[in-house]
Short mmCIF file of C-alpha atoms and ligand atoms in Angstrom, two decimals:
data_model
loop_
_atom_site.label_atom_id
_atom_site.label_comp_id
_atom_site.label_asym_id
_atom_site.label_seq_id
_atom_site.Cartn_x
_atom_site.Cartn_y
_atom_site.Cartn_z
CA MET A 1 106.37 139.64 145.28
CA SER A 2 102.52 140.76 143.75
CA ASN A 3 100.29 138.48 143.62
CA LEU A 4 100.80 138.08 140.28
CA GLY A 5 100.22 134.57 139.75
CA THR A 6 97.21 133.73 141.70
CA GLU A 7 94.16 132.57 140.99
CA SER A 8 92.31 135.65 141.14
CA ASN A 9 96.18 136.86 138.44
CA PRO A 10 96.75 133.86 137.01
CA LEU A 11 99.71 134.97 135.48
CA ARG A 12 98.88 135.34 131.11
CA VAL A 13 102.04 134.07 128.99
CA ALA A 14 102.33 133.73 124.77
CA ILE A 15 104.53 131.10 124.10
CA VAL A 16 105.22 131.87 120.15
CA GLY A 17 106.53 129.13 118.26
CA ALA A 18 104.27 125.49 118.93
CA GLY A 19 106.98 123.56 118.14
CA PRO A 20 108.64 121.36 120.57
CA THR A 21 110.56 124.22 122.53
CA GLY A 22 107.31 126.22 122.44
CA PHE A 23 105.83 122.88 124.21
CA TYR A 24 108.14 122.54 126.72
CA ALA A 25 107.84 126.26 128.32
CA ALA A 26 104.66 125.25 128.67
CA GLU A 27 105.59 122.08 131.11
CA HIS A 28 108.25 123.51 132.90
CA LEU A 29 105.79 126.35 132.86
CA PHE A 30 103.05 124.36 134.47
CA LYS A 31 105.57 122.13 136.96
CA GLN A 32 105.07 125.72 139.16
CA LYS A 33 102.80 123.66 141.55
CA ASP A 34 102.66 127.77 143.46
CA LEU A 35 101.82 129.93 140.90
CA VAL A 36 99.28 130.26 138.15
CA ILE A 37 99.40 130.97 135.06
CA GLU A 38 97.72 130.51 132.05
CA VAL A 39 100.35 129.74 128.52
CA ASP A 40 98.63 131.13 125.82
CA MET A 41 100.29 129.47 122.65
CA PHE A 42 101.20 131.08 118.75
CA ASP A 43 101.64 129.80 115.35
CA ARG A 44 101.38 131.35 112.17
CA LEU A 45 100.13 127.09 110.67
CA PRO A 46 96.64 125.75 112.04
CA THR A 47 98.65 122.79 112.54
CA PRO A 48 101.24 121.90 116.39
CA PHE A 49 104.92 120.63 116.74
CA GLY A 50 106.28 122.76 113.52
CA LEU A 51 109.97 120.59 112.53
CA VAL A 52 108.53 117.53 113.82
CA ARG A 53 105.53 117.52 111.57
CA GLY A 54 107.83 119.50 108.85
CA GLY A 55 111.43 118.80 109.30
CA VAL A 56 111.79 114.63 110.98
CA ALA A 57 111.36 112.66 108.13
CA PRO A 58 108.96 110.41 107.19
CA ASP A 59 111.49 107.30 107.61
CA HIS A 60 111.49 108.60 111.41
CA GLN A 61 107.86 108.11 112.65
CA LYS A 62 109.07 106.86 115.47
CA ILE A 63 110.80 110.52 116.64
CA LYS A 64 106.91 112.22 115.57
CA THR A 65 105.57 109.74 119.61
CA VAL A 66 107.19 113.02 121.25
CA THR A 67 104.06 114.85 119.98
CA LYS A 68 102.01 112.30 122.52
CA ALA A 69 103.38 114.71 125.20
CA PHE A 70 102.60 117.60 123.75
CA ASP A 71 98.87 116.15 123.20
CA ARG A 72 99.52 115.65 127.58
CA ILE A 73 100.91 118.97 128.00
CA ALA A 74 98.51 120.73 126.33
CA LYS A 75 95.51 119.11 128.15
CA ASN A 76 96.52 121.42 130.55
CA SER A 77 93.21 122.97 131.23
CA ARG A 78 94.67 126.54 131.02
CA PHE A 79 96.87 126.71 128.06
CA ARG A 80 95.01 126.66 124.62
CA PHE A 81 96.08 127.10 121.18
CA TYR A 82 95.69 129.76 118.69
CA GLY A 83 97.00 128.11 115.00
CA TYR A 84 96.59 129.72 112.24
CA VAL A 85 97.90 133.31 113.94
CA GLU A 86 100.96 135.06 112.40
CA ILE A 87 101.92 137.31 114.73
CA GLY A 88 103.25 140.44 112.23
CA ARG A 89 100.03 139.02 109.96
CA ASP A 90 96.81 139.60 112.09
CA ILE A 91 97.98 140.41 115.69
CA ASN A 92 101.61 142.76 115.97
CA VAL A 93 103.97 141.99 118.87
CA GLU A 94 102.37 145.18 120.86
CA ASP A 95 99.13 143.97 120.30
CA LEU A 96 100.82 140.55 122.42
CA ARG A 97 102.33 143.65 125.63
CA CYS A 98 98.25 145.02 125.66
CA HIS A 99 97.22 140.74 126.02
CA TYR A 100 100.72 139.35 128.22
CA HIS A 101 102.84 139.40 131.39
CA GLN A 102 105.35 137.46 129.70
CA ILE A 103 105.90 136.53 125.68
CA ILE A 104 108.50 133.87 124.72
CA TYR A 105 109.65 133.79 121.16
CA THR A 106 109.85 129.73 119.82
CA THR A 107 109.86 130.21 115.46
CA GLY A 108 112.10 128.54 115.76
CA ALA A 109 114.74 129.08 112.09
CA GLN A 110 112.88 128.65 109.43
CA THR A 111 115.17 129.20 105.84
CA ASP A 112 118.36 127.81 104.31
CA ARG A 113 121.83 129.92 104.62
CA GLN A 114 123.91 129.99 101.72
CA MET A 115 127.09 128.60 100.46
CA ASN A 116 127.98 132.20 98.29
CA ILE A 117 129.45 130.04 95.22
CA PRO A 118 128.10 130.82 92.11
CA GLY A 119 125.59 129.39 90.35
CA GLU A 120 124.67 128.52 93.51
CA ASP A 121 120.95 130.19 92.32
CA LEU A 122 120.42 128.26 88.98
CA GLN A 123 117.62 126.44 88.86
CA GLY A 124 117.14 122.96 90.26
CA SER A 125 120.12 123.91 92.53
CA HIS A 126 117.25 124.10 95.70
CA PRO A 127 117.96 124.32 100.09
CA ALA A 128 117.58 120.77 101.50
CA THR A 129 115.12 123.15 103.49
CA GLU A 130 112.70 123.77 100.98
CA PHE A 131 112.73 119.94 99.74
CA VAL A 132 112.21 118.30 103.78
CA ALA A 133 109.02 120.75 104.42
CA TRP A 134 107.51 120.35 100.84
CA TYR A 135 107.95 116.48 101.46
CA ASN A 136 106.69 116.81 104.38
CA GLY A 137 103.72 118.48 103.20
CA HIS A 138 104.41 122.14 104.13
CA PRO A 139 101.41 124.20 103.77
CA ASP A 140 103.91 125.90 102.30
CA TYR A 141 105.48 124.27 100.54
CA ARG A 142 102.94 123.58 98.63
CA ASP A 143 103.40 123.78 94.82
CA TYR A 144 107.24 123.57 94.94
CA GLU A 145 108.00 121.35 92.30
CA PHE A 146 111.44 119.53 92.10
CA ASP A 147 112.46 118.38 88.56
CA LEU A 148 113.69 114.35 89.44
CA SER A 149 114.31 113.63 85.26
CA GLY A 150 117.81 113.69 85.54
CA GLU A 151 120.05 110.88 86.92
CA ARG A 152 123.01 112.58 89.17
CA ALA A 153 121.79 114.46 92.84
CA ALA A 154 123.70 116.56 95.21
CA VAL A 155 123.22 116.97 98.73
CA VAL A 156 125.76 119.45 100.36
CA GLY A 157 126.75 118.87 103.22
CA ILE A 158 126.63 116.25 106.31
CA GLY A 159 124.32 116.85 108.90
CA ASN A 160 121.08 114.33 109.28
CA VAL A 161 119.60 117.19 107.23
CA ALA A 162 121.84 115.67 104.24
CA LEU A 163 120.92 111.79 105.18
CA ASP A 164 117.33 112.37 105.57
CA VAL A 165 117.39 114.14 101.70
CA ALA A 166 119.47 112.22 100.76
CA ARG A 167 117.51 108.56 102.93
CA ILE A 168 113.67 110.29 101.47
CA LEU A 169 115.98 109.55 97.30
CA ALA A 170 117.73 107.34 97.89
CA ARG A 171 114.20 104.89 99.62
CA ASP A 172 112.63 102.68 97.04
CA PRO A 173 109.22 105.11 96.76
CA ASP A 174 107.75 101.27 98.00
CA GLU A 175 109.37 102.01 101.35
CA LEU A 176 108.14 105.74 100.87
CA ALA A 177 104.56 104.60 100.58
CA LYS A 178 103.86 102.79 105.07
CA THR A 179 105.38 106.74 106.08
CA ASP A 180 103.64 110.14 106.55
CA ILE A 181 105.52 112.09 103.25
CA ALA A 182 103.10 114.03 101.44
CA ASP A 183 101.24 112.58 98.76
CA HIS A 184 101.94 114.42 96.59
CA ALA A 185 105.58 114.67 97.41
CA LEU A 186 105.73 110.67 97.47
CA GLU A 187 103.75 110.60 94.27
CA ALA A 188 107.11 112.71 92.87
CA LEU A 189 109.45 110.58 94.20
CA ARG A 190 107.26 106.86 92.88
CA HIS A 191 108.64 108.89 89.03
CA SER A 192 111.88 109.85 90.27
CA ASN A 193 114.54 108.91 87.86
CA ILE A 194 117.89 109.59 90.25
CA LYS A 195 119.92 106.69 90.38
CA ASP A 196 122.83 108.68 92.09
CA ILE A 197 122.87 110.68 94.60
CA TYR A 198 126.00 112.28 95.78
CA VAL A 199 126.89 113.54 100.08
CA LEU A 200 129.03 115.69 99.79
CA GLY A 201 131.10 116.43 102.83
CA ARG A 202 133.43 119.45 103.53
CA ARG A 203 135.39 117.95 105.94
CA GLY A 204 136.49 114.56 107.13
CA PRO A 205 134.99 111.38 107.98
CA ALA A 206 135.54 112.47 111.97
CA GLN A 207 134.00 115.54 111.53
CA ALA A 208 130.82 114.22 110.32
CA LYS A 209 127.76 115.95 112.19
CA PHE A 210 125.70 113.05 111.22
CA THR A 211 125.03 110.87 113.88
CA THR A 212 125.93 107.49 114.35
CA PRO A 213 123.18 105.84 113.62
CA GLU A 214 122.13 107.63 110.76
CA ALA A 215 125.23 106.13 109.45
CA LYS A 216 124.32 102.88 109.74
CA GLU A 217 120.88 103.50 108.72
CA LEU A 218 122.57 104.38 105.18
CA GLY A 219 124.11 100.99 104.53
CA GLU A 220 120.64 99.38 105.05
CA LEU A 221 118.53 100.67 102.25
CA GLU A 222 116.29 99.10 100.30
CA GLY A 223 116.78 100.19 97.44
CA ALA A 224 120.75 101.87 97.07
CA ASP A 225 123.54 100.97 97.80
CA VAL A 226 126.41 102.41 99.91
CA PHE A 227 130.43 103.79 99.08
CA THR A 228 132.72 105.26 100.29
CA MET A 229 135.94 106.13 98.51
CA PRO A 230 138.98 104.53 100.21
CA ASP A 231 141.31 107.69 100.09
CA GLU A 232 138.85 110.06 101.62
CA MET A 233 138.42 107.52 104.65
CA GLU A 234 141.79 107.11 106.53
CA LEU A 235 142.25 109.59 109.07
CA ASP A 236 144.89 112.51 108.26
CA GLU A 237 147.13 113.35 111.60
CA LEU A 238 145.20 115.86 112.78
CA SER A 239 141.63 113.36 113.37
CA GLU A 240 143.76 110.75 114.67
CA GLN A 241 145.37 112.62 117.17
CA SER A 242 141.72 114.41 117.92
CA LEU A 243 140.19 111.27 117.92
CA ALA A 244 142.75 110.02 120.25
CA GLN A 245 142.47 112.85 123.35
CA SER A 246 138.14 112.87 123.12
CA GLN A 247 138.03 109.28 122.68
CA ASP A 248 134.75 110.11 121.43
CA ARG A 249 133.04 106.12 121.88
CA GLY A 250 130.88 108.02 118.97
CA THR A 251 132.99 109.20 116.63
CA MET A 252 135.03 106.18 116.50
CA LYS A 253 132.02 103.71 115.91
CA LYS A 254 131.05 106.84 112.44
CA VAL A 255 133.64 106.60 111.17
CA GLU A 256 134.08 102.32 111.93
CA ILE A 257 130.72 102.20 109.57
CA LEU A 258 131.70 104.74 107.91
CA GLN A 259 135.02 102.72 106.85
CA SER A 260 133.34 99.61 105.87
CA TYR A 261 131.07 101.40 103.52
CA THR A 262 134.91 101.55 101.30
CA ASP A 263 134.21 97.36 101.07
CA ASN A 264 130.71 97.34 99.00
CA LYS A 265 130.24 96.18 95.57
CA PRO A 266 127.15 96.89 93.95
CA SER A 267 124.40 94.44 94.89
CA GLY A 268 121.92 95.16 91.79
CA LYS A 269 120.18 97.56 94.18
CA PRO A 270 118.64 100.17 91.38
CA LYS A 271 120.10 103.13 93.37
CA LYS A 272 123.50 104.25 94.69
CA LEU A 273 124.08 106.18 97.54
CA ILE A 274 127.92 107.58 97.17
CA VAL A 275 129.81 109.64 100.18
CA ARG A 276 132.36 111.94 100.39
CA PHE A 277 135.04 113.38 101.71
CA LEU A 278 137.04 116.22 102.10
CA VAL A 279 134.58 118.32 98.60
CA SER A 280 133.11 121.72 97.84
CA PRO A 281 131.35 122.71 95.52
CA VAL A 282 132.86 125.95 94.43
CA GLU A 283 130.37 127.11 91.22
CA LEU A 284 128.30 125.18 90.06
CA TYR A 285 127.97 125.07 85.68
CA GLY A 286 124.48 125.55 84.17
CA ASN A 287 123.72 124.50 80.48
CA GLU A 288 121.48 127.45 78.63
CA ALA A 289 118.46 127.50 80.02
CA GLY A 290 119.82 127.95 83.47
CA GLN A 291 118.72 124.49 84.53
CA VAL A 292 122.20 123.24 86.81
CA THR A 293 124.25 120.55 84.96
CA GLY A 294 127.04 119.54 87.35
CA MET A 295 129.76 121.12 89.84
CA LYS A 296 132.79 122.15 89.77
CA LEU A 297 135.00 120.76 93.27
CA VAL A 298 137.88 121.25 94.92
CA LYS A 299 139.88 119.42 97.82
CA ASN A 300 140.51 119.61 101.28
CA LYS A 301 142.66 119.42 104.04
CA LEU A 302 142.27 120.00 107.63
CA TYR A 303 144.64 122.09 109.60
CA ALA A 304 143.30 123.32 113.17
CA SER A 305 142.38 126.72 114.39
CA GLY A 306 143.21 128.62 116.79
CA ALA A 307 138.93 127.19 118.03
CA GLY A 308 140.61 124.17 119.32
CA THR A 309 138.32 122.88 116.31
CA LEU A 310 139.77 120.88 112.50
CA ARG A 311 138.55 122.91 109.34
CA PRO A 312 138.56 122.57 105.76
CA LYS A 313 141.23 124.75 103.27
CA ALA A 314 141.15 124.28 99.51
CA THR A 315 143.78 123.36 98.28
CA ASP A 316 145.31 123.68 94.61
CA GLN A 317 143.48 120.14 93.00
CA PHE A 318 139.88 120.33 91.63
CA GLU A 319 136.79 117.34 89.86
CA GLU A 320 133.72 118.57 88.55
CA ILE A 321 131.24 115.74 88.19
CA PRO A 322 128.25 115.95 86.87
CA VAL A 323 124.85 116.80 88.21
CA ASP A 324 121.54 117.71 87.95
CA ILE A 325 119.55 118.81 91.15
CA VAL A 326 121.69 119.65 93.48
CA PHE A 327 120.58 120.67 97.94
CA ARG A 328 122.69 123.20 100.19
CA SER A 329 122.26 121.18 103.15
CA VAL A 330 124.19 123.75 104.82
CA GLY A 331 122.32 125.35 108.02
CA TYR A 332 119.07 126.07 108.96
CA ARG A 333 118.35 129.37 109.93
CA GLY A 334 116.48 131.80 111.63
CA VAL A 335 113.52 134.50 110.65
CA ALA A 336 113.54 138.00 112.40
CA LEU A 337 109.97 138.71 113.98
CA PRO A 338 108.59 142.33 113.40
CA GLY A 339 109.38 144.30 116.75
CA VAL A 340 111.63 141.73 118.29
CA PRO A 341 116.40 142.54 118.16
CA PHE A 342 117.84 140.40 116.18
CA TYR A 343 120.84 139.27 115.58
CA GLU A 344 121.41 139.30 111.75
CA ASN A 345 125.13 137.29 112.29
CA TRP A 346 124.41 134.59 113.89
CA GLY A 347 119.92 134.50 112.42
CA VAL A 348 119.37 134.61 116.23
CA ILE A 349 117.16 136.82 117.98
CA LEU A 350 119.11 139.25 120.05
CA ASN A 351 119.20 137.77 124.07
CA GLU A 352 120.88 136.57 126.88
CA LYS A 353 119.93 133.75 128.38
CA GLY A 354 117.32 133.68 127.22
CA ARG A 355 115.77 137.11 127.78
CA VAL A 356 115.51 138.58 125.02
CA LEU A 357 117.77 142.01 125.21
CA ASN A 358 117.52 145.54 123.65
CA PRO A 359 120.58 145.73 120.87
CA GLU A 360 121.42 149.20 121.86
CA THR A 361 120.93 148.66 126.22
CA ASN A 362 122.39 145.36 125.72
CA LYS A 363 120.26 145.69 128.66
CA PRO A 364 117.01 142.73 128.42
CA VAL A 365 113.57 143.77 127.46
CA ILE A 366 111.07 143.29 130.20
CA GLY A 367 108.48 141.20 129.97
CA GLU A 368 110.76 139.64 126.54
CA TYR A 369 111.96 135.97 126.38
CA THR A 370 112.89 133.58 123.44
CA GLY A 371 114.19 128.86 123.34
CA GLY A 372 115.21 127.21 121.20
CA TRP A 373 116.80 127.55 118.10
CA ILE A 374 115.64 131.27 117.06
CA LYS A 375 117.46 131.50 120.81
CA ARG A 376 120.69 129.48 120.59
CA GLY A 377 121.06 128.60 116.53
CA PRO A 378 119.56 124.86 115.09
CA SER A 379 121.86 122.07 116.35
CA GLY A 380 120.47 119.32 118.99
CA VAL A 381 118.17 116.98 118.68
CA ILE A 382 115.03 117.54 119.83
CA GLY A 383 115.32 116.47 123.11
CA THR A 384 117.86 118.95 123.32
CA ASN A 385 115.51 121.82 123.59
CA LYS A 386 114.04 121.24 127.13
CA PRO A 387 117.10 122.32 129.06
CA ASP A 388 117.52 125.19 126.97
CA ALA A 389 113.49 125.80 127.22
CA VAL A 390 113.59 125.01 131.69
CA ASP A 391 117.09 127.48 131.42
CA THR A 392 114.84 130.29 130.74
CA VAL A 393 111.56 129.74 132.05
CA ASN A 394 113.77 130.02 134.80
CA CYS A 395 114.51 133.41 133.45
CA MET A 396 110.92 134.40 133.68
CA LEU A 397 110.51 132.90 137.11
CA GLU A 398 113.56 134.84 138.65
CA ASP A 399 112.00 138.03 136.72
CA LEU A 400 108.28 137.64 138.30
CA GLU A 401 109.41 137.13 141.80
CA ALA A 402 111.70 140.67 141.47
CA GLY A 403 108.39 142.19 139.32
CA LYS A 404 109.84 142.40 136.55
CA THR A 405 107.10 140.99 133.55
CA LEU A 406 104.99 143.42 131.94
CA THR A 407 101.64 145.07 132.60
CA PRO A 408 99.40 144.44 130.54
CA ALA A 409 96.32 146.67 129.70
CA GLN A 410 93.64 143.53 129.65
CA PRO A 411 95.96 140.78 131.30
CA ASP A 412 92.36 137.91 130.23
CA ALA A 413 92.02 134.87 128.67
CA THR A 414 88.46 135.81 127.26
CA ALA A 415 90.12 139.35 126.31
CA ALA A 416 93.05 137.60 124.80
CA ARG A 417 90.24 135.41 122.89
CA ASP A 418 87.87 138.12 121.83
CA PHE A 419 90.89 140.10 120.33
CA ILE A 420 92.56 137.26 118.57
CA LYS A 421 89.04 136.03 117.13
CA GLN A 422 89.45 139.51 115.91
CA GLN A 423 91.60 139.47 113.83
CA GLN A 424 91.70 135.50 112.65
CA PRO A 425 88.36 134.19 112.82
CA ASN A 426 89.78 131.10 111.20
CA TYR A 427 92.37 130.96 114.28
CA PHE A 428 92.19 127.03 115.34
CA SER A 429 92.35 125.67 118.76
CA TYR A 430 94.27 122.17 120.15
CA GLU A 431 90.84 121.37 119.68
CA ASP A 432 90.09 121.35 116.26
CA TRP A 433 93.83 120.14 115.10
CA LEU A 434 92.48 117.00 116.80
CA ARG A 435 90.13 117.52 114.79
CA LEU A 436 92.15 117.52 111.87
CA ASP A 437 94.57 114.56 113.69
CA GLU A 438 92.05 112.34 113.97
CA ILE A 439 90.87 112.70 110.01
CA GLU A 440 93.95 113.16 108.65
CA VAL A 441 94.65 109.23 110.72
CA ALA A 442 91.48 107.62 110.07
CA LYS A 443 92.30 108.12 106.83
CA GLY A 444 95.93 106.23 107.16
CA LYS A 445 94.47 103.56 108.57
CA GLU A 446 92.70 103.01 104.39
CA THR A 447 96.40 103.03 103.68
CA GLY A 448 98.24 101.88 105.58
CA GLN A 449 100.10 104.56 107.29
CA PRO A 450 100.27 106.51 109.68
CA ARG A 451 98.76 109.57 108.81
CA VAL A 452 97.46 111.24 105.70
CA LYS A 453 98.46 114.64 106.43
CA PHE A 454 96.67 117.77 105.06
CA THR A 455 98.68 119.91 103.23
CA ARG A 456 96.82 123.16 102.78
CA VAL A 457 95.15 125.39 105.10
CA ALA A 458 91.47 125.52 102.61
CA GLU A 459 91.37 121.82 102.69
CA MET A 460 92.06 121.61 106.86
CA LEU A 461 89.24 124.54 107.29
CA ALA A 462 86.58 123.08 105.64
CA ALA A 463 87.42 119.43 107.20
CA LEU A 464 86.28 121.38 109.72
CA GLY A 465 83.17 122.72 107.54
CA ARG A 466 84.99 125.90 107.71
CA GLN A 467 84.29 128.31 104.50
P1 NAP B 501 124.33 121.04 110.56
O1 NAP B 501 124.50 118.84 111.62
O2 NAP B 501 124.56 121.66 111.36
O3 NAP B 501 124.90 119.98 109.35
C1 NAP B 501 126.02 120.96 108.13
C2 NAP B 501 126.30 120.42 107.43
O4 NAP B 501 126.15 121.63 106.67
C3 NAP B 501 127.63 120.60 108.23
O5 NAP B 501 128.70 119.19 107.33
C4 NAP B 501 127.98 121.70 107.43
O6 NAP B 501 130.38 121.05 107.82
C5 NAP B 501 128.07 121.98 105.95
N1 NAP B 501 128.01 123.30 105.57
C6 NAP B 501 127.96 124.12 106.52
N2 NAP B 501 127.98 124.83 105.80
C7 NAP B 501 129.06 125.30 104.80
C8 NAP B 501 129.43 124.80 103.20
N3 NAP B 501 129.55 126.50 102.10
N4 NAP B 501 129.62 124.78 102.33
C9 NAP B 501 129.61 123.46 102.69
N5 NAP B 501 129.67 122.41 103.71
C10 NAP B 501 128.78 123.57 104.04
O7 NAP B 501 122.76 121.40 109.92
P2 NAP B 501 120.51 120.04 109.77
O8 NAP B 501 122.13 118.83 109.30
O9 NAP B 501 120.34 121.12 108.18
O10 NAP B 501 120.64 119.83 111.71
C11 NAP B 501 120.49 120.87 112.18
C12 NAP B 501 119.88 120.62 113.12
O11 NAP B 501 119.35 119.47 113.32
C13 NAP B 501 121.58 119.53 113.64
O12 NAP B 501 121.52 119.79 115.22
C14 NAP B 501 120.97 117.87 113.60
O13 NAP B 501 121.37 117.57 114.16
C15 NAP B 501 119.46 117.85 113.70
N6 NAP B 501 118.59 116.72 113.21
C16 NAP B 501 118.88 115.56 113.53
C17 NAP B 501 118.35 114.69 112.99
C18 NAP B 501 118.18 113.46 113.69
O14 NAP B 501 118.33 113.62 115.12
N7 NAP B 501 118.06 112.35 113.05
C19 NAP B 501 117.65 114.70 111.71
C20 NAP B 501 117.86 115.66 111.11
C21 NAP B 501 118.05 117.36 112.13
P3 NAP B 501 131.15 121.88 109.05
O15 NAP B 501 131.00 120.80 109.82
O16 NAP B 501 132.37 121.24 108.58
O17 NAP B 501 130.52 123.15 109.28
#
């Protein structure tokens, strides 16, 4: 092994993407006591934490306390944050190769998957990812508009994101006013006329992707009654068999909770949340102005696929429901980074165990790695990314040991900083972020919220006294 990773020749690592996986990777790198490692973390936004800030629902504040652990990691004297520096806009991958021995891409999954049905692009049909980013104050979505003047909303998909969206639509705005929901979204939700919210699952209750606590939470909403349909709650034979075999207590509990909602009676709450199963949208209808007005659903049956999972199959029974707005919550999808091999079919960086692969040779690209959703696809909770990041970092350490790293022309922290400053004079350091954080939290104290978010980059710059 060369003397790389020593005081006189530190291993310089760039992490692209300041979400949970990026921080978990930094943490594991810093745990290597016999190596001197410097980490520079990049994000295209001035603010760190990825989906913890821009994705986790505002009424799930407890989940966001994970950022305290990220702050501790960032305190390491060998850690630097370069916020508001976008790879492909301000600097490129070639520049990173000039300054770092190893690069990890942890950019998450920034866009949505498609349903591929007629009418999907009508006005009023939105990817849930955009609505989530909007109500969480992501600057790129600040000026998006969602017309909540109609009475009926449909959320397609039964993952945790679908339930986040349904809850935000269903909650009493006064409850949301105690969270860190973006001001513009709270204002729009205060004027919302939405009364009926359908959540549509293509498979049955035993296959619902949302987790048990989230299913329970639906029954505890102050502003909405939740209902399920008795005929959709009866488990089919295949689901019964599969549950009996797996003895999955979490799923059994979830099914039980969902079944209990069939007995609910309207209690006078202003909104209704109706969770449907075994139905797939096959077409969205619109009016002359191109605005969505309805949805055609087909009833599904389950069949056992070769892969051992139960899949939905369309029957010849259809129904139509009137809807004024649709949120497609059928999964996130990764976006390619310029200059980094990408596997379009899965929407991930082409990799093996986190080592980026050259698509022509299928061999690892020296010094380049990936972790989190852009490595494995959008699955799991925040904590799932910790072992994932550790696996990637272990590959990096193995390769370092074998002498397989990049040989950057300028492996020096000051040279990197000077270059970045030249490319993006307005970059945000971690200290800058901590100042923003302090201002947001102080504003929140005045309004009884955990924080009041800055939702425009210009406002963030101005808050730090920059142009
Ligand atoms: P997800 O869990 O993969 O759920 C996607 C849903 O969309 C599934 O119900 C899927 O059905 C359905 N779907 C996919 N294609 C469809 C189609 N063409 N038509 C109808 N339905 C379709 O994805 P997600 O909800 O976006 O969540 C992403 C990850 O973040 C998950 O791991 C989730 O647990 C996590 N997350 C966690 C929390 C939390 O911990 N509270 C909050 C938010 C997100 P099938 O199952 O039939 O494919």
